Structure formats: C-alpha cells, structure tokens
C-alpha cells in the first residue's frame, strides 16, 4: 500500500457566532485527503479527515512541511510491517520529522488531519466503519448500542435575547439530546447568570445544562462565577481559566464542588500529564475533553486516555470536544464517556450525518466505510470537490 498524493483545502465555517473569546466569522478548517494506490471499482481509495473545529486552518504547515515530508519518505517506512497497510503512528512520525519537542500549537492540528485521514483510509480498505477499525487496533469492542451525547450551542450572536436562547435549548431537547451546553463569559456576571438560569428553566433541571467559558476568566472572575453557579447544580463548569494554568485550575476545583471540564486545548500527552499532576482534577467527578483532531490525531489521543486511566480516571471521564463524526467514531471505538454534538452550528463540519441514530439520549454512527464524512450534508460536497 502506498500514498500517491495528499490534498488539502481550507473550508470556511458557516455562520457568524462567537464565544467569550473568539468570533468564528472568519474561521476555516483544513480538509485533507490521503490518496492511496489501492483501487476499488476503478477509483483509488482515499482517506479523508479534518483538523476538528475551533482552530484555524493549517494549510501553510501542511503544504510547506508535513505533506512534502510524507511524499518524500520511503513508502515502506509508513507501513505496518505485519499487515502491509499504512500505520497512522508511522505516518505521524514522518510528518513530524525535524520538529522540535514542545510548543504544541497549530502543528498539532495540522498533523491530526493527516493522521486521522489514515484511519479513515484503513477503515475503507477493510470496508468497515472507522469505529470498528479503531476498536480492533486498540484491543476493544465498539459500543454498538451508542454513546451519550449532548448538544453544544448557546453562542453569543448579534441578537442575543433570552427568548432565542430558550427556544434553542428546547429545540435540542425536542430533537432528543438529553443535555445542552451554553457559553458564558461574554457578558457581565449578572447578565450571564440570567442566560444560564433561563437555559436551566428551559431544560427543566440544572444537571441538563453545562456552561463553557472558553478559558476567558482570571482568578477573580473564575471564582465569582463558581460561587454564583454552584446553587444551580449544573452538569459541569467548563474551561473557566487558561487551559495551561494548572495552579489556578487546582484552586478552582478546590472551591467548586460541582464537576469541572477541561482539556480541549491540551495538544500533547505531556500537557495532559501536567494537568493530571498539578491541576487538581478529580477522578470521581471531573471530565477531560481532549480532542484527537486538535492533538496530533488518534495515536496521541489514545496515549492521553491511557494517562488518564493511570491517574485513576475511568475512560468514561473522557468526553472529547468537537461535535463531529470523527470524534463520534473515536468515542464508540474506544468506549469513552460520550461526545459533543454541534447540530446547529459550525457547518458543514459540525453535527452528524442524517443516518446516525439518536435515541434514548444515545448516538450511534451509521455504518458507512470510514468516518462517513461523505454522507454529511454539505461536507460531502466539499469532499467531492477535493477528491475529484
């Protein structure tokens, strides 16, 4: 098996929304296709993936560094010596040749797009869903009954009234999502608290609503919000402070009895090790949200999950950020605690294909070969253009 070509393109996100830190009006995502010499029905099998959502496209890093390294590598060096198929870990290692350790930033997302495309390609070679390939590679059985899911929304918009927010929350619940997440930190505390209370009222209970500050708060605001939110019994309080400020994270967990969630902006196993050592995160309640699409791909992400388990966390405490099909397959394949969904935002990448089954608060991917990205409305069109 050989890689014959690697293509990439920047695809704009649709919609003008913002969290407390970032406007997504000008964000793009890197869509990557890894073309192989395996031909089926007259067409080369091609693996497709992207660098998750929330970080800018990585076209420069891909075009100037990683793709040339892979195409110039000895083809046999990228293969599993036992099966003769691509080995995503070897592909990742080749893509990162001559990169210094540390400084895990945009290159982590660039590498992830290529590495995950290799998993999509392997599943297509095996003519099976990616979750089956992922589970077998990691010695597990996929969770075929489906995994817990929640709907992420509640973004700040140009018209940000409580009526619009409550309609959005009710819409997610009516669609079958058992819980929702909304943004905080973009308004003064009193106004934000009214938004949260409105969401809780619409959802019917605090444990059906999570809140996310996207790392916006300093110590004073993080603790003030913690005190104000504590009586609501929320599902979790997410990323209140800078994700690399482990000392402040530990201070927050000591002050807030409810669950916290963090980790989506940690891009390496060393970052996760430091969070587990110094961040005060609690195995009995807290959630870790690292995202393979932002952190060098599934190879690195699986190592992060192993570190969690060594620190006393159940792997079900892993609930990846991202809200898309790639992470749904990873959660099902690795038996994690659930996944995010973006049913109303971040198109064409956010959310799932229409043939995924949502029932009883669980989501199950369809059985398309690979991640099934081609079946996602809107995204399938972008993939068709890339691989034509």
mmCIF file of C-alpha atoms in Angstrom:
data_model
loop_
_atom_site.group_PDB
_atom_site.id
_atom_site.type_symbol
_atom_site.label_atom_id
_atom_site.label_comp_id
_atom_site.label_asym_id
_atom_site.label_seq_id
_atom_site.Cartn_x
_atom_site.Cartn_y
_atom_site.Cartn_z
ATOM 1 C CA UNK A 1 0.000 0.000 0.000
ATOM 2 C CA UNK A 2 1.321 3.437 -0.915
ATOM 3 C CA UNK A 3 0.325 7.068 -0.547
ATOM 4 C CA UNK A 4 0.231 8.538 -4.045
ATOM 5 C CA UNK A 5 -0.985 12.034 -3.223
ATOM 6 C CA UNK A 6 -2.102 14.218 -0.319
ATOM 7 C CA UNK A 7 -4.516 17.070 -0.982
ATOM 8 C CA UNK A 8 -5.702 19.812 1.342
ATOM 9 C CA UNK A 9 -8.108 22.719 1.155
ATOM 10 C CA UNK A 10 -9.372 25.410 3.528
ATOM 11 C CA UNK A 11 -13.136 25.240 4.038
ATOM 12 C CA UNK A 12 -14.900 28.225 5.708
ATOM 13 C CA UNK A 13 -17.191 27.629 8.655
ATOM 14 C CA UNK A 14 -20.724 28.853 8.084
ATOM 15 C CA UNK A 15 -22.426 31.301 10.432
ATOM 16 C CA UNK A 16 -21.489 34.379 12.422
ATOM 17 C CA UNK A 17 -21.235 33.225 16.034
ATOM 18 C CA UNK A 18 -18.838 33.840 18.917
ATOM 19 C CA UNK A 19 -17.902 32.560 22.333
ATOM 20 C CA UNK A 20 -16.441 34.725 25.096
ATOM 21 C CA UNK A 21 -13.040 34.826 23.400
ATOM 22 C CA UNK A 22 -13.314 34.098 19.666
ATOM 23 C CA UNK A 23 -15.512 35.107 16.739
ATOM 24 C CA UNK A 24 -15.819 32.298 14.202
ATOM 25 C CA UNK A 25 -16.940 34.551 11.358
ATOM 26 C CA UNK A 26 -13.611 34.169 9.526
ATOM 27 C CA UNK A 27 -12.592 30.680 10.652
ATOM 28 C CA UNK A 28 -11.651 27.983 8.180
ATOM 29 C CA UNK A 29 -10.922 24.279 8.649
ATOM 30 C CA UNK A 30 -8.286 22.179 6.852
ATOM 31 C CA UNK A 31 -9.884 19.308 4.942
ATOM 32 C CA UNK A 32 -7.304 16.680 3.939
ATOM 33 C CA UNK A 33 -7.436 13.734 1.524
ATOM 34 C CA UNK A 34 -4.809 10.965 1.569
ATOM 35 C CA UNK A 35 -4.958 9.144 -1.776
ATOM 36 C CA UNK A 36 -3.691 5.541 -1.961
ATOM 37 C CA UNK A 37 -2.691 3.144 -4.719
ATOM 38 C CA UNK A 38 -5.450 0.750 -3.659
ATOM 39 C CA UNK A 39 -8.048 0.820 -6.413
ATOM 40 C CA UNK A 40 -11.618 -0.341 -5.865
ATOM 41 C CA UNK A 41 -14.317 -0.144 -8.529
ATOM 42 C CA UNK A 42 -11.860 1.763 -10.676
ATOM 43 C CA UNK A 43 -11.307 4.523 -8.088
ATOM 44 C CA UNK A 44 -8.324 4.956 -5.730
ATOM 45 C CA UNK A 45 -9.323 4.573 -2.083
ATOM 46 C CA UNK A 46 -8.919 7.913 -0.336
ATOM 47 C CA UNK A 47 -8.909 8.711 3.375
ATOM 48 C CA UNK A 48 -10.469 11.997 4.428
ATOM 49 C CA UNK A 49 -10.384 13.949 7.691
ATOM 50 C CA UNK A 50 -10.052 17.475 9.077
ATOM 51 C CA UNK A 51 -8.403 19.278 11.963
ATOM 52 C CA UNK A 52 -11.521 19.443 14.161
ATOM 53 C CA UNK A 53 -13.267 22.745 14.928
ATOM 54 C CA UNK A 54 -12.140 25.806 16.856
ATOM 55 C CA UNK A 55 -8.643 26.284 15.484
ATOM 56 C CA UNK A 56 -7.799 27.987 12.213
ATOM 57 C CA UNK A 57 -6.946 26.036 9.058
ATOM 58 C CA UNK A 58 -3.379 24.733 8.830
ATOM 59 C CA UNK A 59 -2.756 24.923 5.078
ATOM 60 C CA UNK A 60 0.695 26.506 5.342
ATOM 61 C CA UNK A 61 2.075 23.905 7.739
ATOM 62 C CA UNK A 62 0.585 21.089 5.679
ATOM 63 C CA UNK A 63 1.798 22.333 2.294
ATOM 64 C CA UNK A 64 5.242 23.541 3.323
ATOM 65 C CA UNK A 65 6.295 20.941 5.893
ATOM 66 C CA UNK A 66 4.206 17.873 6.506
ATOM 67 C CA UNK A 67 2.957 16.832 3.081
ATOM 68 C CA UNK A 68 6.419 17.142 1.421
ATOM 69 C CA UNK A 69 7.955 15.044 4.220
ATOM 70 C CA UNK A 70 5.416 12.274 3.733
ATOM 71 C CA UNK A 71 5.649 12.210 -0.038
ATOM 72 C CA UNK A 72 9.440 12.082 0.073
ATOM 73 C CA UNK A 73 9.568 9.337 2.714
ATOM 74 C CA UNK A 74 10.469 5.740 1.874
ATOM 75 C CA UNK A 75 6.967 4.296 1.297
ATOM 76 C CA UNK A 76 7.807 1.167 3.281
ATOM 77 C CA UNK A 77 8.659 3.302 6.321
ATOM 78 C CA UNK A 78 4.981 4.326 6.603
ATOM 79 C CA UNK A 79 3.627 0.784 6.653
ATOM 80 C CA UNK A 80 2.765 -1.688 9.374
ATOM 81 C CA UNK A 81 5.355 -4.407 8.742
ATOM 82 C CA UNK A 82 2.897 -7.135 9.698
ATOM 83 C CA UNK A 83 -0.064 -6.174 7.533
ATOM 84 C CA UNK A 84 1.497 -4.035 4.834
ATOM 85 C CA UNK A 85 -1.083 -1.274 5.329
ATOM 86 C CA UNK A 86 -0.467 2.297 6.411
ATOM 87 C CA UNK A 87 0.427 2.672 10.074
ATOM 88 C CA UNK A 88 -1.015 6.003 11.332
ATOM 89 C CA UNK A 89 1.657 6.243 14.034
ATOM 90 C CA UNK A 90 4.443 5.877 11.460
ATOM 91 C CA UNK A 91 2.754 8.412 9.207
ATOM 92 C CA UNK A 92 2.565 10.816 12.138
ATOM 93 C CA UNK A 93 6.218 10.298 12.966
ATOM 94 C CA UNK A 94 7.224 11.044 9.386
ATOM 95 C CA UNK A 95 5.039 14.168 9.248
ATOM 96 C CA UNK A 96 6.798 15.458 12.376
ATOM 97 C CA UNK A 97 10.343 14.797 11.189
ATOM 98 C CA UNK A 98 12.714 17.597 12.254
ATOM 99 C CA UNK A 99 10.117 19.202 14.535
ATOM 100 C CA UNK A 100 11.382 20.145 17.988
ATOM 101 C CA UNK A 101 9.593 18.771 21.061
ATOM 102 C CA UNK A 102 7.272 21.100 22.953
ATOM 103 C CA UNK A 103 5.424 24.072 21.542
ATOM 104 C CA UNK A 104 2.310 22.085 20.747
ATOM 105 C CA UNK A 105 0.269 24.589 18.777
ATOM 106 C CA UNK A 106 -1.033 24.726 15.234
ATOM 107 C CA UNK A 107 1.216 21.911 14.039
ATOM 108 C CA UNK A 108 -0.704 19.533 16.318
ATOM 109 C CA UNK A 109 -3.915 20.253 14.425
ATOM 110 C CA UNK A 110 -2.177 20.025 11.045
ATOM 111 C CA UNK A 111 -0.714 16.622 11.853
ATOM 112 C CA UNK A 112 -4.034 15.379 13.202
ATOM 113 C CA UNK A 113 -5.811 15.981 9.891
ATOM 114 C CA UNK A 114 -3.346 13.726 8.066
ATOM 115 C CA UNK A 115 -3.177 11.064 10.796
ATOM 116 C CA UNK A 116 -6.958 10.813 11.078
ATOM 117 C CA UNK A 117 -7.307 10.612 7.295
ATOM 118 C CA UNK A 118 -5.136 7.486 7.509
ATOM 119 C CA UNK A 119 -7.622 5.914 9.937
ATOM 120 C CA UNK A 120 -10.432 6.736 7.513
ATOM 121 C CA UNK A 121 -8.430 5.120 4.713
ATOM 122 C CA UNK A 122 -7.695 1.963 6.735
ATOM 123 C CA UNK A 123 -11.389 1.554 7.525
ATOM 124 C CA UNK A 124 -12.244 1.931 3.848
ATOM 125 C CA UNK A 125 -9.666 -0.697 2.906
ATOM 126 C CA UNK A 126 -11.374 -3.010 5.399
ATOM 127 C CA UNK A 127 -14.818 -1.897 4.136
ATOM 128 C CA UNK A 128 -15.978 -1.138 7.670
ATOM 129 C CA UNK A 129 -16.887 1.856 9.852
ATOM 130 C CA UNK A 130 -13.955 3.634 11.429
ATOM 131 C CA UNK A 131 -15.150 2.723 14.928
ATOM 132 C CA UNK A 132 -14.588 -0.969 14.111
ATOM 133 C CA UNK A 133 -11.051 -0.332 12.856
ATOM 134 C CA UNK A 134 -10.283 1.854 15.884
ATOM 135 C CA UNK A 135 -11.646 -0.653 18.388
ATOM 136 C CA UNK A 136 -9.721 -3.590 16.897
ATOM 137 C CA UNK A 137 -6.458 -1.612 16.776
ATOM 138 C CA UNK A 138 -6.798 -0.843 20.485
ATOM 139 C CA UNK A 139 -7.956 -4.282 21.631
ATOM 140 C CA UNK A 140 -11.501 -3.219 22.407
ATOM 141 C CA UNK A 141 -15.064 -3.900 21.345
ATOM 142 C CA UNK A 142 -17.036 -0.940 19.958
ATOM 143 C CA UNK A 143 -20.030 0.363 21.899
ATOM 144 C CA UNK A 144 -22.620 -0.607 19.308
ATOM 145 C CA UNK A 145 -25.635 0.451 21.374
ATOM 146 C CA UNK A 146 -24.495 4.070 21.127
ATOM 147 C CA UNK A 147 -22.842 6.555 23.456
ATOM 148 C CA UNK A 148 -24.133 9.519 25.496
ATOM 149 C CA UNK A 149 -24.331 12.816 23.644
ATOM 150 C CA UNK A 150 -25.110 16.451 24.411
ATOM 151 C CA UNK A 151 -25.851 19.414 22.150
ATOM 152 C CA UNK A 152 -23.463 22.364 22.248
ATOM 153 C CA UNK A 153 -24.864 25.786 21.427
ATOM 154 C CA UNK A 154 -25.870 28.914 23.281
ATOM 155 C CA UNK A 155 -23.294 31.015 21.458
ATOM 156 C CA UNK A 156 -23.357 34.784 21.591
ATOM 157 C CA UNK A 157 -24.966 36.275 18.497
ATOM 158 C CA UNK A 158 -25.724 39.756 17.213
ATOM 159 C CA UNK A 159 -29.224 39.454 18.690
ATOM 160 C CA UNK A 160 -28.701 37.593 21.956
ATOM 161 C CA UNK A 161 -32.036 37.629 23.709
ATOM 162 C CA UNK A 162 -33.276 35.114 26.262
ATOM 163 C CA UNK A 163 -36.188 34.086 24.070
ATOM 164 C CA UNK A 164 -33.856 32.981 21.297
ATOM 165 C CA UNK A 165 -31.685 31.081 23.785
ATOM 166 C CA UNK A 166 -34.561 29.239 25.418
ATOM 167 C CA UNK A 167 -36.013 28.309 22.026
ATOM 168 C CA UNK A 168 -32.629 26.911 21.052
ATOM 169 C CA UNK A 169 -32.344 24.842 24.243
ATOM 170 C CA UNK A 170 -35.863 23.456 23.878
ATOM 171 C CA UNK A 171 -35.163 22.650 20.247
ATOM 172 C CA UNK A 172 -32.169 20.493 21.180
ATOM 173 C CA UNK A 173 -34.137 18.661 23.853
ATOM 174 C CA UNK A 174 -37.055 18.118 21.495
ATOM 175 C CA UNK A 175 -34.611 16.638 18.965
ATOM 176 C CA UNK A 176 -33.607 14.008 21.508
ATOM 177 C CA UNK A 177 -30.461 15.446 23.081
ATOM 178 C CA UNK A 178 -30.632 14.845 26.848
ATOM 179 C CA UNK A 179 -28.443 17.819 27.788
ATOM 180 C CA UNK A 180 -27.109 21.087 26.373
ATOM 181 C CA UNK A 181 -24.115 23.355 26.790
ATOM 182 C CA UNK A 182 -24.116 27.143 26.518
ATOM 183 C CA UNK A 183 -21.454 29.816 26.553
ATOM 184 C CA UNK A 184 -20.607 32.135 29.432
ATOM 185 C CA UNK A 185 -18.043 34.884 29.956
ATOM 186 C CA UNK A 186 -19.071 37.184 27.132
ATOM 187 C CA UNK A 187 -21.290 39.377 29.318
ATOM 188 C CA UNK A 188 -21.108 40.711 32.876
ATOM 189 C CA UNK A 189 -21.807 38.058 35.515
ATOM 190 C CA UNK A 190 -25.345 39.215 36.297
ATOM 191 C CA UNK A 191 -26.383 39.107 32.632
ATOM 192 C CA UNK A 192 -24.647 35.781 32.043
ATOM 193 C CA UNK A 193 -26.359 34.338 35.098
ATOM 194 C CA UNK A 194 -29.742 35.292 33.654
ATOM 195 C CA UNK A 195 -28.835 33.395 30.479
ATOM 196 C CA UNK A 196 -27.833 30.316 32.475
ATOM 197 C CA UNK A 197 -30.955 30.440 34.629
ATOM 198 C CA UNK A 198 -33.094 30.758 31.500
ATOM 199 C CA UNK A 199 -31.387 27.722 29.977
ATOM 200 C CA UNK A 200 -31.902 25.708 33.164
ATOM 201 C CA UNK A 201 -35.577 26.661 33.232
ATOM 202 C CA UNK A 202 -35.965 25.628 29.587
ATOM 203 C CA UNK A 203 -34.139 22.343 30.163
ATOM 204 C CA UNK A 204 -36.032 21.551 33.337
ATOM 205 C CA UNK A 205 -33.018 20.880 35.578
ATOM 206 C CA UNK A 206 -29.515 22.166 36.239
ATOM 207 C CA UNK A 207 -27.910 18.815 35.514
ATOM 208 C CA UNK A 208 -29.137 19.076 31.927
ATOM 209 C CA UNK A 209 -27.114 22.261 31.323
ATOM 210 C CA UNK A 210 -23.335 22.712 31.138
ATOM 211 C CA UNK A 211 -21.554 26.064 30.778
ATOM 212 C CA UNK A 212 -18.317 26.892 28.975
ATOM 213 C CA UNK A 213 -16.146 30.000 29.493
ATOM 214 C CA UNK A 214 -13.509 29.039 26.880
ATOM 215 C CA UNK A 215 -10.617 29.965 29.179
ATOM 216 C CA UNK A 216 -11.768 33.578 29.483
ATOM 217 C CA UNK A 217 -11.558 34.155 33.234
ATOM 218 C CA UNK A 218 -8.861 35.386 35.539
ATOM 219 C CA UNK A 219 -8.826 34.149 39.135
ATOM 220 C CA UNK A 220 -11.355 36.693 40.424
ATOM 221 C CA UNK A 221 -13.959 36.059 37.731
ATOM 222 C CA UNK A 222 -13.493 32.282 37.743
ATOM 223 C CA UNK A 223 -14.180 32.101 41.465
ATOM 224 C CA UNK A 224 -17.029 34.628 41.323
ATOM 225 C CA UNK A 225 -18.756 32.587 38.618
ATOM 226 C CA UNK A 226 -18.109 29.411 40.598
ATOM 227 C CA UNK A 227 -19.892 30.886 43.618
ATOM 228 C CA UNK A 228 -22.814 32.136 41.520
ATOM 229 C CA UNK A 229 -23.221 28.893 39.566
ATOM 230 C CA UNK A 230 -22.863 26.466 42.471
ATOM 231 C CA UNK A 231 -26.546 26.585 43.599
ATOM 232 C CA UNK A 232 -27.756 25.645 40.097
ATOM 233 C CA UNK A 233 -26.352 22.106 40.188
ATOM 234 C CA UNK A 234 -25.013 22.308 36.639
ATOM 235 C CA UNK A 235 -23.810 19.365 34.599
ATOM 236 C CA UNK A 236 -20.350 20.916 34.547
ATOM 237 C CA UNK A 237 -18.412 24.204 34.557
ATOM 238 C CA UNK A 238 -16.018 24.128 31.608
ATOM 239 C CA UNK A 239 -12.626 25.697 30.944
ATOM 240 C CA UNK A 240 -13.033 28.674 33.237
ATOM 241 C CA UNK A 241 -9.359 29.678 33.093
ATOM 242 C CA UNK A 242 -6.382 29.437 30.771
ATOM 243 C CA UNK A 243 -6.016 25.710 30.000
ATOM 244 C CA UNK A 244 -2.303 25.722 30.880
ATOM 245 C CA UNK A 245 -2.751 27.453 34.252
ATOM 246 C CA UNK A 246 -2.796 24.258 36.273
ATOM 247 C CA UNK A 247 -2.372 26.011 39.619
ATOM 248 C CA UNK A 248 -5.468 28.139 39.056
ATOM 249 C CA UNK A 249 -7.384 25.093 37.807
ATOM 250 C CA UNK A 250 -6.485 23.345 41.061
ATOM 251 C CA UNK A 251 -7.666 26.352 43.068
ATOM 252 C CA UNK A 252 -10.959 26.277 41.180
ATOM 253 C CA UNK A 253 -11.566 22.569 41.791
ATOM 254 C CA UNK A 254 -10.913 23.160 45.489
ATOM 255 C CA UNK A 255 -13.513 25.955 45.549
ATOM 256 C CA UNK A 256 -16.207 24.426 43.321
ATOM 257 C CA UNK A 257 -17.794 21.154 44.408
ATOM 258 C CA UNK A 258 -19.569 20.505 41.121
ATOM 259 C CA UNK A 259 -17.902 18.848 38.115
ATOM 260 C CA UNK A 260 -15.497 20.838 36.016
ATOM 261 C CA UNK A 261 -14.456 20.008 32.456
ATOM 262 C CA UNK A 262 -11.222 20.963 30.738
ATOM 263 C CA UNK A 263 -8.595 19.708 28.319
ATOM 264 C CA UNK A 264 -9.814 20.603 24.822
ATOM 265 C CA UNK A 265 -6.857 22.961 24.376
ATOM 266 C CA UNK A 266 -4.218 20.483 25.527
ATOM 267 C CA UNK A 267 -2.449 19.090 22.482
ATOM 268 C CA UNK A 268 0.053 16.538 23.786
ATOM 269 C CA UNK A 269 0.313 13.735 26.276
ATOM 270 C CA UNK A 270 2.805 15.829 28.285
ATOM 271 C CA UNK A 271 0.235 18.619 28.656
ATOM 272 C CA UNK A 272 -2.281 16.061 29.909
ATOM 273 C CA UNK A 273 0.268 14.564 32.306
ATOM 274 C CA UNK A 274 0.817 18.028 33.778
ATOM 275 C CA UNK A 275 -2.918 18.609 34.151
ATOM 276 C CA UNK A 276 -3.278 15.297 35.985
ATOM 277 C CA UNK A 277 -0.292 16.033 38.246
ATOM 278 C CA UNK A 278 -0.885 19.677 39.056
ATOM 279 C CA UNK A 279 -4.429 20.665 38.012
ATOM 280 C CA UNK A 280 -6.351 19.227 40.952
ATOM 281 C CA UNK A 281 -8.760 17.377 38.647
ATOM 282 C CA UNK A 282 -10.852 14.795 40.494
ATOM 283 C CA UNK A 283 -11.412 11.277 39.096
ATOM 284 C CA UNK A 284 -14.788 10.942 40.829
ATOM 285 C CA UNK A 285 -16.481 13.836 39.000
ATOM 286 C CA UNK A 286 -14.422 15.852 36.522
ATOM 287 C CA UNK A 287 -14.342 15.408 32.735
ATOM 288 C CA UNK A 288 -11.441 15.685 30.305
ATOM 289 C CA UNK A 289 -12.181 16.927 26.794
ATOM 290 C CA UNK A 290 -9.033 16.471 24.731
ATOM 291 C CA UNK A 291 -9.747 16.256 21.012
ATOM 292 C CA UNK A 292 -7.801 13.971 18.648
ATOM 293 C CA UNK A 293 -8.468 16.413 15.813
ATOM 294 C CA UNK A 294 -6.507 19.124 17.616
ATOM 295 C CA UNK A 295 -3.766 16.987 19.165
ATOM 296 C CA UNK A 296 -1.770 15.044 16.581
ATOM 297 C CA UNK A 297 -4.558 12.546 15.910
ATOM 298 C CA UNK A 298 -5.726 9.291 17.427
ATOM 299 C CA UNK A 299 -2.224 7.980 18.177
ATOM 300 C CA UNK A 300 -1.553 10.796 20.643
ATOM 301 C CA UNK A 301 -5.121 10.877 21.904
ATOM 302 C CA UNK A 302 -5.091 7.185 22.848
ATOM 303 C CA UNK A 303 -1.918 7.859 24.850
ATOM 304 C CA UNK A 304 -3.752 10.658 26.670
ATOM 305 C CA UNK A 305 -6.567 8.283 27.621
ATOM 306 C CA UNK A 306 -4.002 5.813 28.942
ATOM 307 C CA UNK A 307 -2.527 8.550 31.144
ATOM 308 C CA UNK A 308 -5.988 9.332 32.498
ATOM 309 C CA UNK A 309 -6.507 5.719 33.480
ATOM 310 C CA UNK A 310 -3.084 5.542 35.142
ATOM 311 C CA UNK A 311 -4.128 8.576 37.216
ATOM 312 C CA UNK A 312 -7.302 6.841 38.440
ATOM 313 C CA UNK A 313 -9.810 8.169 35.925
ATOM 314 C CA UNK A 314 -12.264 5.878 34.219
ATOM 315 C CA UNK A 315 -12.011 6.235 30.435
ATOM 316 C CA UNK A 316 -15.668 7.269 30.516
ATOM 317 C CA UNK A 317 -14.456 10.558 32.012
ATOM 318 C CA UNK A 318 -13.112 11.304 28.520
ATOM 319 C CA UNK A 319 -15.719 13.294 26.569
ATOM 320 C CA UNK A 320 -13.967 14.813 23.544
ATOM 321 C CA UNK A 321 -14.568 18.337 22.346
ATOM 322 C CA UNK A 322 -15.519 18.689 18.698
ATOM 323 C CA UNK A 323 -19.111 17.724 17.996
ATOM 324 C CA UNK A 324 -18.481 15.883 14.725
ATOM 325 C CA UNK A 325 -18.397 12.443 13.106
ATOM 326 C CA UNK A 326 -14.693 11.777 13.604
ATOM 327 C CA UNK A 327 -14.966 12.041 17.374
ATOM 328 C CA UNK A 328 -18.195 10.055 17.425
ATOM 329 C CA UNK A 329 -16.366 7.098 15.875
ATOM 330 C CA UNK A 330 -13.472 7.528 18.311
ATOM 331 C CA UNK A 331 -15.806 7.548 21.328
ATOM 332 C CA UNK A 332 -17.653 4.449 20.101
ATOM 333 C CA UNK A 333 -14.417 2.658 19.187
ATOM 334 C CA UNK A 334 -12.574 3.409 22.435
ATOM 335 C CA UNK A 335 -15.564 3.115 24.789
ATOM 336 C CA UNK A 336 -15.383 6.666 26.131
ATOM 337 C CA UNK A 337 -17.955 8.550 28.165
ATOM 338 C CA UNK A 338 -19.787 10.399 25.429
ATOM 339 C CA UNK A 339 -19.461 13.097 22.833
ATOM 340 C CA UNK A 340 -20.439 16.584 21.938
ATOM 341 C CA UNK A 341 -22.708 17.464 19.010
ATOM 342 C CA UNK A 342 -22.993 20.688 17.035
ATOM 343 C CA UNK A 343 -26.427 20.202 15.496
ATOM 344 C CA UNK A 344 -26.954 23.890 14.742
ATOM 345 C CA UNK A 345 -23.524 25.465 14.329
ATOM 346 C CA UNK A 346 -20.129 25.086 12.644
ATOM 347 C CA UNK A 347 -21.434 23.731 9.378
ATOM 348 C CA UNK A 348 -20.521 21.863 7.268
ATOM 349 C CA UNK A 349 -18.337 20.045 9.819
ATOM 350 C CA UNK A 350 -20.465 20.234 12.974
ATOM 351 C CA UNK A 351 -23.008 17.592 13.869
ATOM 352 C CA UNK A 352 -23.616 14.193 12.369
ATOM 353 C CA UNK A 353 -24.970 12.711 9.163
ATOM 354 C CA UNK A 354 -28.716 12.295 8.976
ATOM 355 C CA UNK A 355 -28.472 8.499 9.164
ATOM 356 C CA UNK A 356 -26.813 8.476 12.587
ATOM 357 C CA UNK A 357 -29.289 7.158 15.145
ATOM 358 C CA UNK A 358 -30.170 9.356 18.148
ATOM 359 C CA UNK A 359 -32.454 7.604 20.642
ATOM 360 C CA UNK A 360 -32.806 7.465 24.424
ATOM 361 C CA UNK A 361 -30.028 10.003 24.867
ATOM 362 C CA UNK A 362 -27.513 7.887 22.936
ATOM 363 C CA UNK A 363 -25.995 8.483 19.498
ATOM 364 C CA UNK A 364 -24.775 5.768 17.157
ATOM 365 C CA UNK A 365 -22.901 6.356 13.894
ATOM 366 C CA UNK A 366 -24.115 4.892 10.637
ATOM 367 C CA UNK A 367 -22.127 2.065 9.090
ATOM 368 C CA UNK A 368 -20.553 3.825 6.111
ATOM 369 C CA UNK A 369 -16.944 2.738 5.491
ATOM 370 C CA UNK A 370 -14.563 5.073 7.292
ATOM 371 C CA UNK A 371 -15.818 8.049 9.271
ATOM 372 C CA UNK A 372 -18.730 8.509 6.880
ATOM 373 C CA UNK A 373 -17.877 12.150 6.245
ATOM 374 C CA UNK A 374 -19.058 11.859 2.665
ATOM 375 C CA UNK A 375 -22.604 11.267 3.964
ATOM 376 C CA UNK A 376 -22.663 14.520 5.959
ATOM 377 C CA UNK A 377 -24.845 17.166 4.303
ATOM 378 C CA UNK A 378 -22.653 19.951 2.931
ATOM 379 C CA UNK A 379 -19.385 18.285 3.896
ATOM 380 C CA UNK A 380 -19.885 15.576 1.289
ATOM 381 C CA UNK A 381 -19.938 18.278 -1.384
ATOM 382 C CA UNK A 382 -16.620 19.715 -0.174
ATOM 383 C CA UNK A 383 -15.042 16.258 -0.157
ATOM 384 C CA UNK A 384 -16.294 15.541 -3.674
ATOM 385 C CA UNK A 385 -14.593 18.711 -4.918
ATOM 386 C CA UNK A 386 -11.347 17.858 -3.151
ATOM 387 C CA UNK A 387 -11.054 14.302 -4.452
ATOM 388 C CA UNK A 388 -12.424 14.890 -7.974
#
